mmCIF file of C-alpha atoms in Angstrom:
data_model
loop_
_atom_site.group_PDB
_atom_site.id
_atom_site.type_symbol
_atom_site.label_atom_id
_atom_site.label_comp_id
_atom_site.label_asym_id
_atom_site.label_seq_id
_atom_site.Cartn_x
_atom_site.Cartn_y
_atom_site.Cartn_z
ATOM 1 C CA MET Z 26 -28.552 -194.641 -40.505
ATOM 2 C CA ILE Z 27 -26.909 -191.883 -42.584
ATOM 3 C CA ASP Z 28 -27.716 -188.316 -41.534
ATOM 4 C CA PRO Z 29 -28.208 -186.103 -44.618
ATOM 5 C CA ASN Z 30 -26.666 -183.200 -42.715
ATOM 6 C CA ASN Z 31 -23.434 -185.142 -42.373
ATOM 7 C CA MET Z 32 -23.109 -187.035 -45.632
ATOM 8 C CA VAL Z 33 -24.841 -187.417 -48.959
ATOM 9 C CA ASP Z 34 -25.211 -190.838 -50.523
ATOM 10 C CA THR Z 35 -27.238 -190.044 -53.625
ATOM 11 C CA ALA Z 36 -25.732 -189.333 -57.035
ATOM 12 C CA MET Z 37 -25.702 -185.762 -58.308
ATOM 13 C CA ALA Z 38 -25.638 -184.740 -61.946
ATOM 14 C CA THR Z 39 -22.727 -182.322 -61.928
ATOM 15 C CA SER Z 40 -19.612 -181.467 -59.958
ATOM 16 C CA VAL Z 41 -17.761 -178.225 -59.273
ATOM 17 C CA ILE Z 42 -14.562 -180.261 -59.239
ATOM 18 C CA THR Z 43 -12.782 -179.899 -62.570
ATOM 19 C CA PRO Z 44 -9.787 -181.639 -64.178
ATOM 20 C CA GLU Z 45 -7.804 -178.537 -63.200
ATOM 21 C CA HIS Z 46 -8.643 -179.100 -59.523
ATOM 22 C CA LEU Z 47 -7.559 -182.717 -59.838
ATOM 23 C CA SER Z 48 -4.293 -181.787 -61.519
ATOM 24 C CA GLN Z 49 -3.450 -179.562 -58.544
ATOM 25 C CA ALA Z 50 -4.478 -182.109 -55.920
ATOM 26 C CA ILE Z 51 -1.858 -184.028 -53.941
ATOM 27 C CA SER Z 52 -1.495 -187.571 -52.649
ATOM 28 C CA TYR Z 53 -1.509 -188.519 -48.980
ATOM 29 C CA VAL Z 54 2.246 -189.130 -49.100
ATOM 30 C CA GLN Z 55 2.798 -185.648 -50.549
ATOM 31 C CA TYR Z 56 0.493 -184.218 -47.882
ATOM 32 C CA ARG Z 57 2.478 -185.839 -45.071
ATOM 33 C CA ASP Z 58 5.761 -184.663 -46.577
ATOM 34 C CA MET Z 59 4.408 -181.130 -46.936
ATOM 35 C CA ILE Z 60 3.340 -181.048 -43.291
ATOM 36 C CA ASP Z 61 6.755 -182.283 -42.141
ATOM 37 C CA LYS Z 62 8.477 -179.529 -44.105
ATOM 38 C CA LEU Z 63 6.103 -176.858 -42.806
ATOM 39 C CA LEU Z 64 6.543 -177.975 -39.200
ATOM 40 C CA ALA Z 65 10.317 -177.792 -39.630
ATOM 41 C CA GLU Z 66 9.739 -174.093 -40.308
ATOM 42 C CA ASN Z 67 7.203 -173.763 -37.440
ATOM 43 C CA LYS Z 68 4.391 -173.391 -39.945
ATOM 44 C CA THR Z 69 1.227 -175.224 -40.906
ATOM 45 C CA THR Z 70 -1.096 -175.203 -43.897
ATOM 46 C CA GLY Z 71 -3.096 -172.058 -44.555
ATOM 47 C CA THR Z 72 -2.121 -168.555 -43.537
ATOM 48 C CA ASN Z 73 -2.383 -168.752 -39.747
ATOM 49 C CA HIS Z 74 1.006 -169.865 -38.443
ATOM 50 C CA SER Z 75 0.393 -168.995 -34.796
ATOM 51 C CA ASP Z 76 2.013 -171.094 -32.081
ATOM 52 C CA ALA Z 77 -1.378 -172.635 -31.299
ATOM 53 C CA MET Z 78 -2.042 -173.685 -34.897
ATOM 54 C CA VAL Z 79 1.440 -175.138 -35.255
ATOM 55 C CA GLU Z 80 1.012 -177.064 -32.001
ATOM 56 C CA TYR Z 81 -2.355 -178.439 -33.218
ATOM 57 C CA THR Z 82 -0.555 -179.623 -36.335
ATOM 58 C CA ARG Z 83 2.221 -181.337 -34.360
ATOM 59 C CA MET Z 84 -0.403 -183.123 -32.270
ATOM 60 C CA ASN Z 85 -2.245 -184.123 -35.427
ATOM 61 C CA MET Z 86 0.868 -185.753 -36.822
ATOM 62 C CA HIS Z 87 0.902 -188.036 -33.770
ATOM 63 C CA ARG Z 88 -2.790 -188.782 -34.320
ATOM 64 C CA MET Z 89 -2.226 -189.548 -37.985
ATOM 65 C CA ARG Z 90 0.609 -191.948 -37.234
ATOM 66 C CA ARG Z 91 -1.636 -193.775 -34.789
ATOM 67 C CA VAL Z 92 -4.583 -193.983 -37.202
ATOM 68 C CA GLU Z 93 -2.274 -195.193 -39.980
ATOM 69 C CA LYS Z 94 -2.012 -198.430 -37.969
ATOM 70 C CA THR Z 95 -5.741 -199.078 -38.470
ATOM 71 C CA VAL Z 96 -6.534 -202.659 -39.455
ATOM 72 C CA LEU Z 97 -9.372 -202.949 -41.943
ATOM 73 C CA GLU Z 98 -12.221 -205.306 -41.117
ATOM 74 C CA ASP Z 99 -12.632 -208.379 -43.299
ATOM 75 C CA ASP Z 100 -16.162 -207.455 -44.400
ATOM 76 C CA LEU Z 101 -14.971 -204.071 -45.643
ATOM 77 C CA ILE Z 102 -12.054 -205.624 -47.529
ATOM 78 C CA LYS Z 103 -14.476 -207.995 -49.270
ATOM 79 C CA VAL Z 104 -16.585 -205.053 -50.401
ATOM 80 C CA LEU Z 105 -13.519 -203.167 -51.616
ATOM 81 C CA LEU Z 106 -12.324 -206.149 -53.611
ATOM 82 C CA SER Z 107 -15.701 -206.242 -55.349
ATOM 83 C CA VAL Z 108 -15.636 -202.600 -56.506
ATOM 84 C CA GLN Z 109 -16.063 -202.278 -60.280
ATOM 85 C CA THR Z 110 -16.501 -198.497 -60.591
ATOM 86 C CA LYS Z 111 -13.296 -196.526 -60.974
ATOM 87 C CA MET Z 112 -13.551 -193.699 -58.440
ATOM 88 C CA ILE Z 113 -11.664 -190.621 -57.333
ATOM 89 C CA TRP Z 114 -12.152 -189.638 -53.724
ATOM 90 C CA VAL Z 115 -11.384 -185.939 -53.354
ATOM 91 C CA VAL Z 116 -10.836 -184.963 -49.720
ATOM 92 C CA LEU Z 117 -10.788 -181.369 -48.482
ATOM 93 C CA THR Z 118 -8.433 -181.112 -45.516
ATOM 94 C CA GLU Z 119 -5.946 -178.960 -43.574
ATOM 95 C CA ALA Z 120 -3.007 -180.005 -41.404
ATOM 96 C CA TRP Z 121 -4.308 -178.181 -38.314
ATOM 97 C CA CYS Z 122 -7.693 -179.950 -38.363
ATOM 98 C CA GLY Z 123 -8.038 -182.558 -35.636
ATOM 99 C CA ASP Z 124 -10.990 -184.305 -37.280
ATOM 100 C CA ALA Z 125 -9.024 -184.663 -40.514
ATOM 101 C CA ALA Z 126 -6.122 -186.205 -38.612
ATOM 102 C CA GLN Z 127 -8.486 -188.722 -37.014
ATOM 103 C CA SER Z 128 -10.178 -189.844 -40.253
ATOM 104 C CA LEU Z 129 -7.983 -189.149 -43.272
ATOM 105 C CA PRO Z 130 -5.374 -191.919 -42.705
ATOM 106 C CA ALA Z 131 -8.151 -194.517 -42.347
ATOM 107 C CA ILE Z 132 -9.892 -193.231 -45.483
ATOM 108 C CA VAL Z 133 -6.637 -193.562 -47.406
ATOM 109 C CA LYS Z 134 -6.112 -197.098 -46.099
ATOM 110 C CA ILE Z 135 -9.654 -198.003 -47.197
ATOM 111 C CA ALA Z 136 -9.057 -196.619 -50.690
ATOM 112 C CA ASP Z 137 -5.693 -198.372 -50.964
ATOM 113 C CA ALA Z 138 -7.457 -201.729 -50.571
ATOM 114 C CA SER Z 139 -9.074 -201.261 -53.988
ATOM 115 C CA PRO Z 140 -7.070 -200.752 -57.206
ATOM 116 C CA LEU Z 141 -9.980 -198.713 -58.578
ATOM 117 C CA ILE Z 142 -10.098 -195.992 -55.914
ATOM 118 C CA ASP Z 143 -7.706 -193.039 -56.014
ATOM 119 C CA VAL Z 144 -7.513 -190.445 -53.226
ATOM 120 C CA LYS Z 145 -6.667 -186.841 -54.063
ATOM 121 C CA LEU Z 146 -6.333 -184.133 -51.424
ATOM 122 C CA LEU Z 147 -7.197 -180.463 -51.725
ATOM 123 C CA LEU Z 148 -6.465 -177.874 -49.055
ATOM 124 C CA ARG Z 149 -9.708 -176.290 -47.930
ATOM 125 C CA ASP Z 150 -8.542 -172.695 -47.792
ATOM 126 C CA GLU Z 151 -6.953 -172.854 -51.239
ATOM 127 C CA ASN Z 152 -10.147 -174.210 -52.806
ATOM 128 C CA PRO Z 153 -13.077 -172.163 -51.488
ATOM 129 C CA ASP Z 154 -15.114 -172.837 -54.636
ATOM 130 C CA VAL Z 155 -15.086 -176.552 -53.907
ATOM 131 C CA MET Z 156 -15.518 -176.156 -50.158
ATOM 132 C CA ASP Z 157 -18.503 -173.854 -50.491
ATOM 133 C CA ALA Z 158 -20.273 -176.424 -52.648
ATOM 134 C CA TYR Z 159 -20.070 -178.990 -49.844
ATOM 135 C CA LEU Z 160 -20.861 -177.152 -46.620
ATOM 136 C CA THR Z 161 -22.101 -178.908 -43.485
ATOM 137 C CA ASN Z 162 -24.926 -177.029 -41.789
ATOM 138 C CA GLY Z 163 -23.637 -173.894 -43.496
ATOM 139 C CA GLY Z 164 -20.067 -174.329 -42.259
ATOM 140 C CA ARG Z 165 -16.770 -175.157 -43.971
ATOM 141 C CA SER Z 166 -16.298 -178.319 -41.925
ATOM 142 C CA ILE Z 167 -13.526 -180.718 -42.854
ATOM 143 C CA PRO Z 168 -12.548 -183.339 -43.728
ATOM 144 C CA LYS Z 169 -15.052 -183.530 -46.562
ATOM 145 C CA LEU Z 170 -14.859 -186.356 -49.075
ATOM 146 C CA ILE Z 171 -16.459 -186.102 -52.514
ATOM 147 C CA ALA Z 172 -16.626 -189.400 -54.385
ATOM 148 C CA LEU Z 173 -16.412 -188.982 -58.162
ATOM 149 C CA ASP Z 174 -16.819 -191.368 -61.051
ATOM 150 C CA ALA Z 175 -13.277 -191.269 -62.460
ATOM 151 C CA ASN Z 176 -14.471 -191.374 -66.067
ATOM 152 C CA THR Z 177 -17.216 -188.724 -65.958
ATOM 153 C CA LEU Z 178 -16.452 -186.766 -62.737
ATOM 154 C CA GLU Z 179 -20.082 -187.298 -61.776
ATOM 155 C CA VAL Z 180 -20.554 -186.954 -58.018
ATOM 156 C CA LEU Z 181 -21.472 -190.328 -56.552
ATOM 157 C CA GLY Z 182 -21.819 -189.067 -52.994
ATOM 158 C CA THR Z 183 -20.016 -187.408 -50.110
ATOM 159 C CA TRP Z 184 -18.884 -188.144 -46.582
ATOM 160 C CA GLY Z 185 -17.873 -185.925 -43.700
ATOM 161 C CA PRO Z 186 -16.791 -184.167 -41.669
ATOM 162 C CA ARG Z 187 -17.090 -186.864 -38.986
ATOM 163 C CA PRO Z 188 -18.512 -190.335 -38.416
ATOM 164 C CA GLU Z 189 -22.158 -189.883 -37.491
ATOM 165 C CA PRO Z 190 -21.871 -190.540 -33.713
ATOM 166 C CA ALA Z 191 -18.980 -188.055 -33.532
ATOM 167 C CA GLN Z 192 -21.010 -185.516 -35.496
ATOM 168 C CA GLN Z 193 -23.920 -185.934 -33.082
ATOM 169 C CA LEU Z 194 -21.589 -185.537 -30.101
ATOM 170 C CA PHE Z 195 -20.071 -182.442 -31.705
ATOM 171 C CA GLN Z 196 -23.476 -180.861 -32.247
ATOM 172 C CA GLU Z 197 -24.704 -181.683 -28.751
ATOM 173 C CA MET Z 198 -21.623 -180.126 -27.155
ATOM 174 C CA LYS Z 199 -21.838 -177.095 -29.432
ATOM 175 C CA ASP Z 200 -25.490 -176.555 -28.538
ATOM 176 C CA ALA Z 201 -24.663 -176.899 -24.849
ATOM 177 C CA ASN Z 202 -21.749 -174.415 -25.085
ATOM 178 C CA VAL Z 203 -19.351 -176.950 -23.594
ATOM 179 C CA PRO Z 204 -15.990 -175.285 -22.750
ATOM 180 C CA TYR Z 205 -13.400 -175.735 -25.472
ATOM 181 C CA THR Z 206 -10.944 -177.894 -23.518
ATOM 182 C CA GLU Z 207 -13.708 -180.277 -22.427
ATOM 183 C CA PHE Z 208 -15.145 -180.204 -25.952
ATOM 184 C CA VAL Z 209 -11.850 -181.281 -27.510
ATOM 185 C CA GLU Z 210 -11.138 -183.899 -24.848
ATOM 186 C CA LYS Z 211 -14.519 -185.601 -25.303
ATOM 187 C CA LEU Z 212 -14.448 -185.510 -29.092
ATOM 188 C CA HIS Z 213 -10.954 -186.929 -29.415
ATOM 189 C CA GLY Z 214 -11.732 -189.374 -26.622
ATOM 190 C CA TRP Z 215 -14.529 -190.710 -28.817
ATOM 191 C CA TYR Z 216 -12.130 -191.167 -31.729
ATOM 192 C CA ALA Z 217 -9.574 -192.953 -29.532
ATOM 193 C CA LYS Z 218 -12.176 -195.368 -28.184
ATOM 194 C CA ASP Z 219 -13.794 -196.012 -31.580
ATOM 195 C CA ARG Z 220 -10.512 -196.817 -33.400
ATOM 196 C CA SER Z 221 -12.033 -196.058 -36.833
ATOM 197 C CA ARG Z 222 -14.609 -198.848 -36.517
ATOM 198 C CA THR Z 223 -17.581 -196.578 -37.156
ATOM 199 C CA LEU Z 224 -15.889 -194.957 -40.135
ATOM 200 C CA GLN Z 225 -15.260 -198.389 -41.643
ATOM 201 C CA ASN Z 226 -18.893 -199.384 -41.180
ATOM 202 C CA GLU Z 227 -20.084 -196.163 -42.785
ATOM 203 C CA PHE Z 228 -17.806 -196.612 -45.770
ATOM 204 C CA LYS Z 229 -18.883 -200.217 -46.212
ATOM 205 C CA GLU Z 230 -22.447 -198.933 -46.629
ATOM 206 C CA LEU Z 231 -21.495 -195.995 -48.832
ATOM 207 C CA ILE Z 232 -19.246 -197.949 -51.180
ATOM 208 C CA CYS Z 233 -22.142 -200.291 -51.841
ATOM 209 C CA LYS Z 234 -24.143 -197.252 -52.996
ATOM 210 C CA TRP Z 235 -21.379 -195.448 -54.876
ATOM 211 C CA SER Z 236 -19.996 -198.348 -56.894
ATOM 212 C CA GLN Z 237 -21.100 -201.139 -59.143
ATOM 213 C CA LEU Z 238 -20.036 -204.331 -57.417
ATOM 214 C CA THR Z 239 -19.352 -207.850 -58.462
ATOM 215 C CA ALA Z 240 -20.066 -210.535 -55.932
ATOM 216 C CA PRO Z 241 -18.194 -213.775 -56.542
ATOM 217 C CA ALA Z 242 -19.406 -216.504 -54.235
ATOM 218 C CA ASP Z 243 -16.079 -216.649 -52.435
ATOM 219 C CA LEU Z 244 -16.372 -212.943 -51.502
ATOM 220 C CA ASN Z 245 -19.795 -213.502 -49.899
ATOM 221 C CA ILE Z 246 -21.024 -209.932 -50.390
ATOM 222 C CA ALA Z 247 -24.533 -210.517 -51.710
ATOM 223 C CA ARG Z 248 -25.782 -208.099 -49.044
ATOM 224 C CA CYS Z 249 -24.257 -205.240 -51.064
ATOM 225 C CA SER Z 250 -26.178 -205.950 -54.256
#
């Protein structure tokens, strides 16, 4: 079940994302290269280059490398091979964000399985106009994915900042004022145990809503029609 506070799966008429935003966006490969160069200078994305933020970023690079090994489930691949709508997935992210590190590599791998889906990354703090159009419970939570029709830039839907069970866990711990170290340990423990399975299931559902699909008999994806 998709929580409307966490993701939107209905089409919207207009988008704040313009061709200019897209021209300034970067690929995942460029993002990884940028982070490597910043870390070599003991920096991260954004303006806060404190030791703590840089250390978060170094840890996130380890997380990203692990998530990059994600193996996509066969059912999801079948759906991706049936996609007929050319889409751009714009993802708001930052190198220091642990949730982005846990989800972004898997999102990119999902998109790469379809020739019609292109991922473009925007840094949150450099694009407040976009971020403020896609808040989560009033906050600038990332990662935030905005799925666009590539031809019209119509918003097809959004996802983020976390898979729904992780978002529920986050909110429960926040409401209970769980100490930060315990908070982080439990949240990232959930990601490590889940191994991107929930994210894949959520995207399988969302892609069926965002895209026109073709369902050849050999793909066996009638459930998505």
